[in-house]
């Protein structure tokens, strides 16, 4: 019975562990530009066709988009200045 209880406890820790780790994800700084402003800049680029994905990490917003000639473009934007890095 104690082995079962130990195994169940370990299983619960493994299941709940990632939830605690998710709380440590870096957030944009309080003075960051709105994401909509950054996307608007991307939409004004030459040959822009559509945005595929936007990711956030400690380096900034990574915007992946495609051009009208089907080229894939990835740009990292500074969250405070909304300028490409």
PDB file of N, CA, C and O in Angstrom:
ATOM      1  N   UNK A   1       0.827  -1.202   0.000  1.00  0.00           N
ATOM      2  CA  UNK A   1       0.000   0.000   0.000  1.00  0.00           C
ATOM      3  C   UNK A   1       0.865   1.258   0.000  1.00  0.00           C
ATOM      4  O   UNK A   1       0.537   2.230  -0.647  1.00  0.00           O
ATOM      5  N   UNK A   2       1.964   1.238   0.745  1.00  0.00           N
ATOM      6  CA  UNK A   2       2.810   2.432   0.811  1.00  0.00           C
ATOM      7  C   UNK A   2       3.497   2.687  -0.520  1.00  0.00           C
ATOM      8  O   UNK A   2       3.740   3.832  -0.883  1.00  0.00           O
ATOM      9  N   UNK A   3       3.819   1.624  -1.284  1.00  0.00           N
ATOM     10  CA  UNK A   3       4.404   1.813  -2.616  1.00  0.00           C
ATOM     11  C   UNK A   3       3.405   2.485  -3.544  1.00  0.00           C
ATOM     12  O   UNK A   3       3.765   3.340  -4.344  1.00  0.00           O
ATOM     13  N   UNK A   4       2.155   2.072  -3.438  1.00  0.00           N
ATOM     14  CA  UNK A   4       1.109   2.689  -4.268  1.00  0.00           C
ATOM     15  C   UNK A   4       0.973   4.171  -3.930  1.00  0.00           C
ATOM     16  O   UNK A   4       0.877   5.016  -4.816  1.00  0.00           O
ATOM     17  N   UNK A   5       0.980   4.496  -2.653  1.00  0.00           N
ATOM     18  CA  UNK A   5       0.863   5.883  -2.217  1.00  0.00           C
ATOM     19  C   UNK A   5       2.061   6.700  -2.679  1.00  0.00           C
ATOM     20  O   UNK A   5       1.903   7.829  -3.155  1.00  0.00           O
ATOM     21  N   UNK A   6       3.246   6.125  -2.593  1.00  0.00           N
ATOM     22  CA  UNK A   6       4.443   6.810  -3.062  1.00  0.00           C
ATOM     23  C   UNK A   6       4.377   7.044  -4.568  1.00  0.00           C
ATOM     24  O   UNK A   6       4.665   8.138  -5.061  1.00  0.00           O
ATOM     25  N   UNK A   7       3.978   6.032  -5.313  1.00  0.00           N
ATOM     26  CA  UNK A   7       3.877   6.159  -6.771  1.00  0.00           C
ATOM     27  C   UNK A   7       2.831   7.206  -7.146  1.00  0.00           C
ATOM     28  O   UNK A   7       3.033   8.008  -8.065  1.00  0.00           O
ATOM     29  N   UNK A   8       1.721   7.211  -6.459  1.00  0.00           N
ATOM     30  CA  UNK A   8       0.673   8.197  -6.739  1.00  0.00           C
ATOM     31  C   UNK A   8       1.162   9.605  -6.427  1.00  0.00           C
ATOM     32  O   UNK A   8       0.889  10.546  -7.174  1.00  0.00           O
ATOM     33  N   UNK A   9       1.916   9.766  -5.346  1.00  0.00           N
ATOM     34  CA  UNK A   9       2.435  11.090  -4.980  1.00  0.00           C
ATOM     35  C   UNK A   9       3.421  11.604  -6.021  1.00  0.00           C
ATOM     36  O   UNK A   9       3.386  12.773  -6.404  1.00  0.00           O
ATOM     37  N   UNK A  10       4.284  10.717  -6.492  1.00  0.00           N
ATOM     38  CA  UNK A  10       5.249  11.104  -7.516  1.00  0.00           C
ATOM     39  C   UNK A  10       4.529  11.481  -8.802  1.00  0.00           C
ATOM     40  O   UNK A  10       4.870  12.472  -9.461  1.00  0.00           O
ATOM     41  N   UNK A  11       3.506  10.725  -9.170  1.00  0.00           N
ATOM     42  CA  UNK A  11       2.739  11.028 -10.382  1.00  0.00           C
ATOM     43  C   UNK A  11       2.076  12.396 -10.280  1.00  0.00           C
ATOM     44  O   UNK A  11       2.064  13.161 -11.247  1.00  0.00           O
ATOM     45  N   UNK A  12       1.549  12.725  -9.131  1.00  0.00           N
ATOM     46  CA  UNK A  12       0.911  14.034  -8.940  1.00  0.00           C
ATOM     47  C   UNK A  12       1.945  15.140  -9.049  1.00  0.00           C
ATOM     48  O   UNK A  12       1.700  16.176  -9.676  1.00  0.00           O
ATOM     49  N   UNK A  13       3.124  14.957  -8.485  1.00  0.00           N
ATOM     50  CA  UNK A  13       4.167  15.980  -8.576  1.00  0.00           C
ATOM     51  C   UNK A  13       4.589  16.215 -10.020  1.00  0.00           C
ATOM     52  O   UNK A  13       4.803  17.346 -10.438  1.00  0.00           O
ATOM     53  N   UNK A  14       4.717  15.139 -10.796  1.00  0.00           N
ATOM     54  CA  UNK A  14       5.080  15.293 -12.208  1.00  0.00           C
ATOM     55  C   UNK A  14       3.973  15.986 -12.996  1.00  0.00           C
ATOM     56  O   UNK A  14       4.232  16.746 -13.912  1.00  0.00           O
ATOM     57  N   UNK A  15       2.741  15.754 -12.638  1.00  0.00           N
ATOM     58  CA  UNK A  15       1.620  16.361 -13.351  1.00  0.00           C
ATOM     59  C   UNK A  15       1.475  17.837 -13.008  1.00  0.00           C
ATOM     60  O   UNK A  15       1.140  18.654 -13.866  1.00  0.00           O
ATOM     61  N   UNK A  16       1.735  18.212 -11.770  1.00  0.00           N
ATOM     62  CA  UNK A  16       1.542  19.594 -11.322  1.00  0.00           C
ATOM     63  C   UNK A  16       2.786  20.442 -11.541  1.00  0.00           C
ATOM     64  O   UNK A  16       2.694  21.653 -11.696  1.00  0.00           O
ATOM     65  N   UNK A  17       3.945  19.842 -11.635  1.00  0.00           N
ATOM     66  CA  UNK A  17       5.203  20.565 -11.790  1.00  0.00           C
ATOM     67  C   UNK A  17       5.203  21.552 -12.942  1.00  0.00           C
ATOM     68  O   UNK A  17       5.578  22.718 -12.772  1.00  0.00           O
ATOM     69  N   UNK A  18       4.796  21.159 -14.157  1.00  0.00           N
ATOM     70  CA  UNK A  18       4.793  22.108 -15.278  1.00  0.00           C
ATOM     71  C   UNK A  18       3.881  23.316 -15.052  1.00  0.00           C
ATOM     72  O   UNK A  18       4.147  24.402 -15.545  1.00  0.00           O
ATOM     73  N   UNK A  19       2.824  23.149 -14.294  1.00  0.00           N
ATOM     74  CA  UNK A  19       1.935  24.277 -14.027  1.00  0.00           C
ATOM     75  C   UNK A  19       2.660  25.345 -13.212  1.00  0.00           C
ATOM     76  O   UNK A  19       2.479  26.537 -13.438  1.00  0.00           O
ATOM     77  N   UNK A  20       3.489  24.927 -12.272  1.00  0.00           N
ATOM     78  CA  UNK A  20       4.259  25.892 -11.495  1.00  0.00           C
ATOM     79  C   UNK A  20       5.329  26.552 -12.348  1.00  0.00           C
ATOM     80  O   UNK A  20       5.616  27.727 -12.215  1.00  0.00           O
ATOM     81  N   UNK A  21       5.937  25.807 -13.239  1.00  0.00           N
ATOM     82  CA  UNK A  21       6.971  26.360 -14.114  1.00  0.00           C
ATOM     83  C   UNK A  21       6.385  27.384 -15.075  1.00  0.00           C
ATOM     84  O   UNK A  21       7.052  28.337 -15.452  1.00  0.00           O
ATOM     85  N   UNK A  22       5.141  27.226 -15.489  1.00  0.00           N
ATOM     86  CA  UNK A  22       4.525  28.154 -16.430  1.00  0.00           C
ATOM     87  C   UNK A  22       4.391  29.556 -15.834  1.00  0.00           C
ATOM     88  O   UNK A  22       4.378  30.540 -16.556  1.00  0.00           O
ATOM     89  N   UNK A  23       4.311  29.649 -14.514  1.00  0.00           N
ATOM     90  CA  UNK A  23       4.186  30.950 -13.868  1.00  0.00           C
ATOM     91  C   UNK A  23       5.472  31.758 -13.955  1.00  0.00           C
ATOM     92  O   UNK A  23       5.457  32.960 -13.752  1.00  0.00           O
ATOM     93  N   UNK A  24       6.591  31.136 -14.290  1.00  0.00           N
ATOM     94  CA  UNK A  24       7.869  31.817 -14.346  1.00  0.00           C
ATOM     95  C   UNK A  24       8.196  32.357 -15.731  1.00  0.00           C
ATOM     96  O   UNK A  24       9.284  32.856 -15.962  1.00  0.00           O
ATOM     97  N   UNK A  25       7.268  32.269 -16.671  1.00  0.00           N
ATOM     98  CA  UNK A  25       7.492  32.766 -18.021  1.00  0.00           C
ATOM     99  C   UNK A  25       7.671  34.278 -17.981  1.00  0.00           C
ATOM    100  O   UNK A  25       6.905  34.983 -17.326  1.00  0.00           O
ATOM    101  N   UNK A  26       8.677  34.754 -18.696  1.00  0.00           N
ATOM    102  CA  UNK A  26       8.941  36.191 -18.734  1.00  0.00           C
ATOM    103  C   UNK A  26       7.779  36.935 -19.379  1.00  0.00           C
ATOM    104  O   UNK A  26       7.209  36.475 -20.365  1.00  0.00           O
ATOM    105  N   UNK A  27       7.440  38.063 -18.836  1.00  0.00           N
ATOM    106  CA  UNK A  27       6.384  38.911 -19.385  1.00  0.00           C
ATOM    107  C   UNK A  27       7.012  40.131 -20.044  1.00  0.00           C
ATOM    108  O   UNK A  27       8.110  40.545 -19.676  1.00  0.00           O
ATOM    109  N   UNK A  28       6.304  40.747 -20.994  1.00  0.00           N
ATOM    110  CA  UNK A  28       6.820  41.996 -21.564  1.00  0.00           C
ATOM    111  C   UNK A  28       6.936  43.049 -20.465  1.00  0.00           C
ATOM    112  O   UNK A  28       6.170  43.035 -19.494  1.00  0.00           O
ATOM    113  N   UNK A  29       7.875  43.980 -20.608  1.00  0.00           N
ATOM    114  CA  UNK A  29       8.015  45.021 -19.584  1.00  0.00           C
ATOM    115  C   UNK A  29       6.780  45.922 -19.552  1.00  0.00           C
ATOM    116  O   UNK A  29       6.037  46.007 -20.522  1.00  0.00           O
ATOM    117  N   UNK A  30       6.572  46.612 -18.437  1.00  0.00           N
ATOM    118  CA  UNK A  30       5.383  47.460 -18.303  1.00  0.00           C
ATOM    119  C   UNK A  30       5.301  48.572 -19.351  1.00  0.00           C
ATOM    120  O   UNK A  30       4.215  49.008 -19.710  1.00  0.00           O
ATOM    121  N   UNK A  31       6.448  49.026 -19.859  1.00  0.00           N
ATOM    122  CA  UNK A  31       6.455  50.109 -20.843  1.00  0.00           C
ATOM    123  C   UNK A  31       6.514  49.589 -22.288  1.00  0.00           C
ATOM    124  O   UNK A  31       6.855  50.329 -23.204  1.00  0.00           O
ATOM    125  N   UNK A  32       6.169  48.324 -22.486  1.00  0.00           N
ATOM    126  CA  UNK A  32       6.212  47.720 -23.818  1.00  0.00           C
ATOM    127  C   UNK A  32       5.120  48.303 -24.714  1.00  0.00           C
ATOM    128  O   UNK A  32       4.042  48.688 -24.244  1.00  0.00           O
ATOM    129  N   UNK A  33       5.417  48.373 -25.996  1.00  0.00           N
ATOM    130  CA  UNK A  33       4.420  48.795 -26.982  1.00  0.00           C
ATOM    131  C   UNK A  33       3.370  47.699 -27.108  1.00  0.00           C
ATOM    132  O   UNK A  33       3.611  46.535 -26.807  1.00  0.00           O
ATOM    133  N   UNK A  34       2.203  48.066 -27.603  1.00  0.00           N
ATOM    134  CA  UNK A  34       1.151  47.088 -27.826  1.00  0.00           C
ATOM    135  C   UNK A  34       1.554  46.182 -28.984  1.00  0.00           C
ATOM    136  O   UNK A  34       2.163  46.624 -29.957  1.00  0.00           O
ATOM    137  N   UNK A  35       1.204  44.928 -28.866  1.00  0.00           N
ATOM    138  CA  UNK A  35       1.503  43.977 -29.922  1.00  0.00           C
ATOM    139  C   UNK A  35       0.845  44.400 -31.232  1.00  0.00           C
ATOM    140  O   UNK A  35       1.420  44.225 -32.312  1.00  0.00           O
ATOM    141  N   UNK A  36      -0.312  45.005 -31.164  1.00  0.00           N
ATOM    142  CA  UNK A  36      -0.995  45.457 -32.380  1.00  0.00           C
ATOM    143  C   UNK A  36      -0.172  46.510 -33.125  1.00  0.00           C
ATOM    144  O   UNK A  36      -0.200  46.557 -34.361  1.00  0.00           O
ATOM    145  N   UNK A  37       0.590  47.335 -32.406  1.00  0.00           N
ATOM    146  CA  UNK A  37       1.462  48.321 -33.056  1.00  0.00           C
ATOM    147  C   UNK A  37       2.594  47.631 -33.816  1.00  0.00           C
ATOM    148  O   UNK A  37       2.957  48.041 -34.921  1.00  0.00           O
ATOM    149  N   UNK A  38       3.138  46.582 -33.222  1.00  0.00           N
ATOM    150  CA  UNK A  38       4.219  45.849 -33.870  1.00  0.00           C
ATOM    151  C   UNK A  38       3.704  45.134 -35.114  1.00  0.00           C
ATOM    152  O   UNK A  38       4.328  45.178 -36.178  1.00  0.00           O
ATOM    153  N   UNK A  39       2.555  44.508 -35.003  1.00  0.00           N
ATOM    154  CA  UNK A  39       1.968  43.817 -36.157  1.00  0.00           C
ATOM    155  C   UNK A  39       1.643  44.810 -37.263  1.00  0.00           C
ATOM    156  O   UNK A  39       1.844  44.522 -38.455  1.00  0.00           O
ATOM    157  N   UNK A  40       1.183  45.996 -36.911  1.00  0.00           N
ATOM    158  CA  UNK A  40       0.891  47.022 -37.925  1.00  0.00           C
ATOM    159  C   UNK A  40       2.167  47.385 -38.693  1.00  0.00           C
ATOM    160  O   UNK A  40       2.116  47.599 -39.909  1.00  0.00           O
ATOM    161  N   UNK A  41       3.302  47.449 -37.997  1.00  0.00           N
ATOM    162  CA  UNK A  41       4.575  47.728 -38.675  1.00  0.00           C
ATOM    163  C   UNK A  41       4.933  46.605 -39.646  1.00  0.00           C
ATOM    164  O   UNK A  41       5.430  46.852 -40.739  1.00  0.00           O
ATOM    165  N   UNK A  42       4.707  45.372 -39.221  1.00  0.00           N
ATOM    166  CA  UNK A  42       5.007  44.227 -40.079  1.00  0.00           C
ATOM    167  C   UNK A  42       4.127  44.279 -41.331  1.00  0.00           C
ATOM    168  O   UNK A  42       4.597  44.047 -42.446  1.00  0.00           O
ATOM    169  N   UNK A  43       2.866  44.607 -41.161  1.00  0.00           N
ATOM    170  CA  UNK A  43       1.937  44.654 -42.288  1.00  0.00           C
ATOM    171  C   UNK A  43       2.313  45.718 -43.314  1.00  0.00           C
ATOM    172  O   UNK A  43       1.916  45.624 -44.470  1.00  0.00           O
ATOM    173  N   UNK A  44       3.083  46.720 -42.918  1.00  0.00           N
ATOM    174  CA  UNK A  44       3.498  47.784 -43.834  1.00  0.00           C
ATOM    175  C   UNK A  44       4.770  47.437 -44.613  1.00  0.00           C
ATOM    176  O   UNK A  44       5.162  48.176 -45.510  1.00  0.00           O
ATOM    177  N   UNK A  45       5.408  46.321 -44.301  1.00  0.00           N
ATOM    178  CA  UNK A  45       6.653  45.942 -44.978  1.00  0.00           C
ATOM    179  C   UNK A  45       6.378  45.548 -46.426  1.00  0.00           C
ATOM    180  O   UNK A  45       5.311  45.042 -46.752  1.00  0.00           O
ATOM    181  N   UNK A  46       7.366  45.775 -47.286  1.00  0.00           N
ATOM    182  CA  UNK A  46       7.231  45.444 -48.704  1.00  0.00           C
ATOM    183  C   UNK A  46       6.978  43.956 -48.898  1.00  0.00           C
ATOM    184  O   UNK A  46       7.653  43.120 -48.303  1.00  0.00           O
ATOM    185  N   UNK A  47       6.017  43.626 -49.731  1.00  0.00           N
ATOM    186  CA  UNK A  47       5.718  42.253 -50.084  1.00  0.00           C
ATOM    187  C   UNK A  47       4.977  41.469 -49.019  1.00  0.00           C
ATOM    188  O   UNK A  47       4.772  40.266 -49.172  1.00  0.00           O
ATOM    189  N   UNK A  48       4.555  42.120 -47.937  1.00  0.00           N
ATOM    190  CA  UNK A  48       3.856  41.416 -46.860  1.00  0.00           C
ATOM    191  C   UNK A  48       2.617  40.705 -47.402  1.00  0.00           C
ATOM    192  O   UNK A  48       1.864  41.256 -48.192  1.00  0.00           O
ATOM    193  N   UNK A  49       2.419  39.448 -46.943  1.00  0.00           N
ATOM    194  CA  UNK A  49       1.213  38.717 -47.319  1.00  0.00           C
ATOM    195  C   UNK A  49       0.383  38.362 -46.085  1.00  0.00           C
ATOM    196  O   UNK A  49      -0.770  38.716 -46.009  1.00  0.00           O
ATOM    197  N   UNK A  50       0.975  37.635 -45.108  1.00  0.00           N
ATOM    198  CA  UNK A  50       0.223  37.295 -43.893  1.00  0.00           C
ATOM    199  C   UNK A  50       1.174  36.920 -42.760  1.00  0.00           C
ATOM    200  O   UNK A  50       2.289  36.481 -42.990  1.00  0.00           O
ATOM    201  N   UNK A  51       0.681  37.106 -41.522  1.00  0.00           N
ATOM    202  CA  UNK A  51       1.425  36.734 -40.323  1.00  0.00           C
ATOM    203  C   UNK A  51       1.100  35.279 -40.015  1.00  0.00           C
ATOM    204  O   UNK A  51      -0.063  34.887 -39.961  1.00  0.00           O
ATOM    205  N   UNK A  52       2.130  34.489 -39.819  1.00  0.00           N
ATOM    206  CA  UNK A  52       1.955  33.065 -39.497  1.00  0.00           C
ATOM    207  C   UNK A  52       1.945  32.842 -37.992  1.00  0.00           C
ATOM    208  O   UNK A  52       1.139  32.094 -37.476  1.00  0.00           O
ATOM    209  N   UNK A  53       2.871  33.524 -37.279  1.00  0.00           N
ATOM    210  CA  UNK A  53       3.026  33.241 -35.860  1.00  0.00           C
ATOM    211  C   UNK A  53       3.705  34.405 -35.148  1.00  0.00           C
ATOM    212  O   UNK A  53       4.523  35.108 -35.734  1.00  0.00           O
ATOM    213  N   UNK A  54       3.346  34.589 -33.876  1.00  0.00           N
ATOM    214  CA  UNK A  54       4.012  35.568 -33.016  1.00  0.00           C
ATOM    215  C   UNK A  54       4.360  34.854 -31.714  1.00  0.00           C
ATOM    216  O   UNK A  54       3.495  34.234 -31.101  1.00  0.00           O
ATOM    217  N   UNK A  55       5.623  34.922 -31.333  1.00  0.00           N
ATOM    218  CA  UNK A  55       6.080  34.317 -30.083  1.00  0.00           C
ATOM    219  C   UNK A  55       6.700  35.389 -29.198  1.00  0.00           C
ATOM    220  O   UNK A  55       7.202  36.402 -29.689  1.00  0.00           O
ATOM    221  N   UNK A  56       6.690  35.134 -27.904  1.00  0.00           N
ATOM    222  CA  UNK A  56       7.313  36.041 -26.947  1.00  0.00           C
ATOM    223  C   UNK A  56       8.346  35.260 -26.157  1.00  0.00           C
ATOM    224  O   UNK A  56       8.104  34.139 -25.707  1.00  0.00           O
ATOM    225  N   UNK A  57       9.521  35.837 -25.975  1.00  0.00           N
ATOM    226  CA  UNK A  57      10.504  35.336 -25.022  1.00  0.00           C
ATOM    227  C   UNK A  57      11.258  36.540 -24.476  1.00  0.00           C
ATOM    228  O   UNK A  57      10.925  37.683 -24.792  1.00  0.00           O
ATOM    229  N   UNK A  58      12.263  36.295 -23.677  1.00  0.00           N
ATOM    230  CA  UNK A  58      12.968  37.402 -23.011  1.00  0.00           C
ATOM    231  C   UNK A  58      13.649  38.356 -23.983  1.00  0.00           C
ATOM    232  O   UNK A  58      13.936  39.491 -23.641  1.00  0.00           O
ATOM    233  N   UNK A  59      13.893  37.914 -25.222  1.00  0.00           N
ATOM    234  CA  UNK A  59      14.538  38.771 -26.220  1.00  0.00           C
ATOM    235  C   UNK A  59      13.563  39.713 -26.920  1.00  0.00           C
ATOM    236  O   UNK A  59      13.977  40.689 -27.521  1.00  0.00           O
ATOM    237  N   UNK A  60      12.292  39.409 -26.889  1.00  0.00           N
ATOM    238  CA  UNK A  60      11.293  40.252 -27.538  1.00  0.00           C
ATOM    239  C   UNK A  60      10.258  39.424 -28.276  1.00  0.00           C
ATOM    240  O   UNK A  60      10.138  38.221 -28.072  1.00  0.00           O
ATOM    241  N   UNK A  61       9.499  40.098 -29.132  1.00  0.00           N
ATOM    242  CA  UNK A  61       8.485  39.431 -29.944  1.00  0.00           C
ATOM    243  C   UNK A  61       9.132  38.912 -31.224  1.00  0.00           C
ATOM    244  O   UNK A  61       9.769  39.671 -31.947  1.00  0.00           O
ATOM    245  N   UNK A  62       8.961  37.648 -31.508  1.00  0.00           N
ATOM    246  CA  UNK A  62       9.420  37.077 -32.769  1.00  0.00           C
ATOM    247  C   UNK A  62       8.201  36.920 -33.665  1.00  0.00           C
ATOM    248  O   UNK A  62       7.281  36.166 -33.341  1.00  0.00           O
ATOM    249  N   UNK A  63       8.200  37.658 -34.762  1.00  0.00           N
ATOM    250  CA  UNK A  63       7.074  37.630 -35.704  1.00  0.00           C
ATOM    251  C   UNK A  63       7.520  36.859 -36.940  1.00  0.00           C
ATOM    252  O   UNK A  63       8.544  37.174 -37.544  1.00  0.00           O
ATOM    253  N   UNK A  64       6.760  35.844 -37.274  1.00  0.00           N
ATOM    254  CA  UNK A  64       7.014  35.062 -38.486  1.00  0.00           C
ATOM    255  C   UNK A  64       5.916  35.401 -39.477  1.00  0.00           C
ATOM    256  O   UNK A  64       4.736  35.279 -39.161  1.00  0.00           O
ATOM    257  N   UNK A  65       6.328  35.843 -40.665  1.00  0.00           N
ATOM    258  CA  UNK A  65       5.338  36.160 -41.690  1.00  0.00           C
ATOM    259  C   UNK A  65       5.828  35.711 -43.053  1.00  0.00           C
ATOM    260  O   UNK A  65       6.984  35.330 -43.221  1.00  0.00           O
ATOM    261  N   UNK A  66       4.923  35.704 -44.015  1.00  0.00           N
ATOM    262  CA  UNK A  66       5.251  35.319 -45.381  1.00  0.00           C
ATOM    263  C   UNK A  66       5.018  36.499 -46.306  1.00  0.00           C
ATOM    264  O   UNK A  66       4.138  37.330 -46.073  1.00  0.00           O
ATOM    265  N   UNK A  67       5.821  36.537 -47.360  1.00  0.00           N
ATOM    266  CA  UNK A  67       5.701  37.600 -48.359  1.00  0.00           C
ATOM    267  C   UNK A  67       4.896  37.088 -49.555  1.00  0.00           C
ATOM    268  O   UNK A  67       4.593  35.899 -49.659  1.00  0.00           O
ATOM    269  N   UNK A  68       4.591  37.995 -50.457  1.00  0.00           N
ATOM    270  CA  UNK A  68       3.796  37.628 -51.626  1.00  0.00           C
ATOM    271  C   UNK A  68       4.521  36.641 -52.533  1.00  0.00           C
ATOM    272  O   UNK A  68       3.883  35.920 -53.298  1.00  0.00           O
ATOM    273  N   UNK A  69       5.849  36.570 -52.441  1.00  0.00           N
ATOM    274  CA  UNK A  69       6.590  35.581 -53.236  1.00  0.00           C
ATOM    275  C   UNK A  69       6.880  34.311 -52.426  1.00  0.00           C
ATOM    276  O   UNK A  69       7.773  33.542 -52.755  1.00  0.00           O
ATOM    277  N   UNK A  70       6.119  34.099 -51.345  1.00  0.00           N
ATOM    278  CA  UNK A  70       6.142  32.898 -50.501  1.00  0.00           C
ATOM    279  C   UNK A  70       7.418  32.732 -49.682  1.00  0.00           C
ATOM    280  O   UNK A  70       7.743  31.625 -49.241  1.00  0.00           O
ATOM    281  N   UNK A  71       8.149  33.812 -49.466  1.00  0.00           N
ATOM    282  CA  UNK A  71       9.343  33.756 -48.621  1.00  0.00           C
ATOM    283  C   UNK A  71       8.925  33.864 -47.147  1.00  0.00           C
ATOM    284  O   UNK A  71       8.068  34.661 -46.789  1.00  0.00           O
ATOM    285  N   UNK A  72       9.550  33.052 -46.312  1.00  0.00           N
ATOM    286  CA  UNK A  72       9.298  33.082 -44.871  1.00  0.00           C
ATOM    287  C   UNK A  72      10.270  34.067 -44.235  1.00  0.00           C
ATOM    288  O   UNK A  72      11.466  34.016 -44.484  1.00  0.00           O
ATOM    289  N   UNK A  73       9.736  34.976 -43.399  1.00  0.00           N
ATOM    290  CA  UNK A  73      10.555  35.992 -42.741  1.00  0.00           C
ATOM    291  C   UNK A  73      10.300  35.926 -41.239  1.00  0.00           C
ATOM    292  O   UNK A  73       9.150  35.891 -40.808  1.00  0.00           O
ATOM    293  N   UNK A  74      11.374  35.924 -40.459  1.00  0.00           N
ATOM    294  CA  UNK A  74      11.270  35.983 -39.001  1.00  0.00           C
ATOM    295  C   UNK A  74      12.034  37.206 -38.521  1.00  0.00           C
ATOM    296  O   UNK A  74      13.200  37.381 -38.870  1.00  0.00           O
ATOM    297  N   UNK A  75      11.361  38.025 -37.740  1.00  0.00           N
ATOM    298  CA  UNK A  75      11.977  39.235 -37.209  1.00  0.00           C
ATOM    299  C   UNK A  75      11.716  39.284 -35.709  1.00  0.00           C
ATOM    300  O   UNK A  75      10.598  39.054 -35.259  1.00  0.00           O
ATOM    301  N   UNK A  76      12.757  39.638 -34.938  1.00  0.00           N
ATOM    302  CA  UNK A  76      12.611  39.838 -33.496  1.00  0.00           C
ATOM    303  C   UNK A  76      12.488  41.335 -33.255  1.00  0.00           C
ATOM    304  O   UNK A  76      13.339  42.113 -33.680  1.00  0.00           O
ATOM    305  N   UNK A  77      11.410  41.739 -32.584  1.00  0.00           N
ATOM    306  CA  UNK A  77      11.160  43.146 -32.289  1.00  0.00           C
ATOM    307  C   UNK A  77      11.405  43.433 -30.821  1.00  0.00           C
ATOM    308  O   UNK A  77      10.998  42.663 -29.947  1.00  0.00           O
ATOM    309  N   UNK A  78      12.055  44.561 -30.555  1.00  0.00           N
ATOM    310  CA  UNK A  78      12.229  45.038 -29.189  1.00  0.00           C
ATOM    311  C   UNK A  78      10.858  45.435 -28.662  1.00  0.00           C
ATOM    312  O   UNK A  78      10.143  46.186 -29.328  1.00  0.00           O
ATOM    313  N   UNK A  79      10.450  44.961 -27.493  1.00  0.00           N
ATOM    314  CA  UNK A  79       9.105  45.260 -27.014  1.00  0.00           C
ATOM    315  C   UNK A  79       8.894  46.715 -26.599  1.00  0.00           C
ATOM    316  O   UNK A  79       7.768  47.211 -26.641  1.00  0.00           O
ATOM    317  N   UNK A  80       9.962  47.409 -26.232  1.00  0.00           N
ATOM    318  CA  UNK A  80       9.829  48.798 -25.775  1.00  0.00           C
ATOM    319  C   UNK A  80       9.827  49.786 -26.930  1.00  0.00           C
ATOM    320  O   UNK A  80       9.009  50.705 -26.990  1.00  0.00           O
ATOM    321  N   UNK A  81      10.720  49.581 -27.902  1.00  0.00           N
ATOM    322  CA  UNK A  81      10.821  50.517 -29.024  1.00  0.00           C
ATOM    323  C   UNK A  81       9.994  50.085 -30.225  1.00  0.00           C
ATOM    324  O   UNK A  81       9.756  50.891 -31.115  1.00  0.00           O
ATOM    325  N   UNK A  82       9.592  48.831 -30.267  1.00  0.00           N
ATOM    326  CA  UNK A  82       8.848  48.241 -31.388  1.00  0.00           C
ATOM    327  C   UNK A  82       9.664  48.279 -32.679  1.00  0.00           C
ATOM    328  O   UNK A  82       9.137  48.266 -33.775  1.00  0.00           O
ATOM    329  N   UNK A  83      10.994  48.303 -32.535  1.00  0.00           N
ATOM    330  CA  UNK A  83      11.898  48.291 -33.694  1.00  0.00           C
ATOM    331  C   UNK A  83      12.545  46.909 -33.800  1.00  0.00           C
ATOM    332  O   UNK A  83      12.779  46.245 -32.789  1.00  0.00           O
ATOM    333  N   UNK A  84      12.879  46.493 -35.020  1.00  0.00           N
ATOM    334  CA  UNK A  84      13.572  45.205 -35.170  1.00  0.00           C
ATOM    335  C   UNK A  84      14.937  45.234 -34.489  1.00  0.00           C
ATOM    336  O   UNK A  84      15.604  46.264 -34.463  1.00  0.00           O
ATOM    337  N   UNK A  85      15.323  44.100 -33.947  1.00  0.00           N
ATOM    338  CA  UNK A  85      16.643  44.005 -33.298  1.00  0.00           C
ATOM    339  C   UNK A  85      17.691  43.625 -34.310  1.00  0.00           C
ATOM    340  O   UNK A  85      17.462  43.010 -35.284  1.00  0.00           O
TER     341      UNK A  85
END
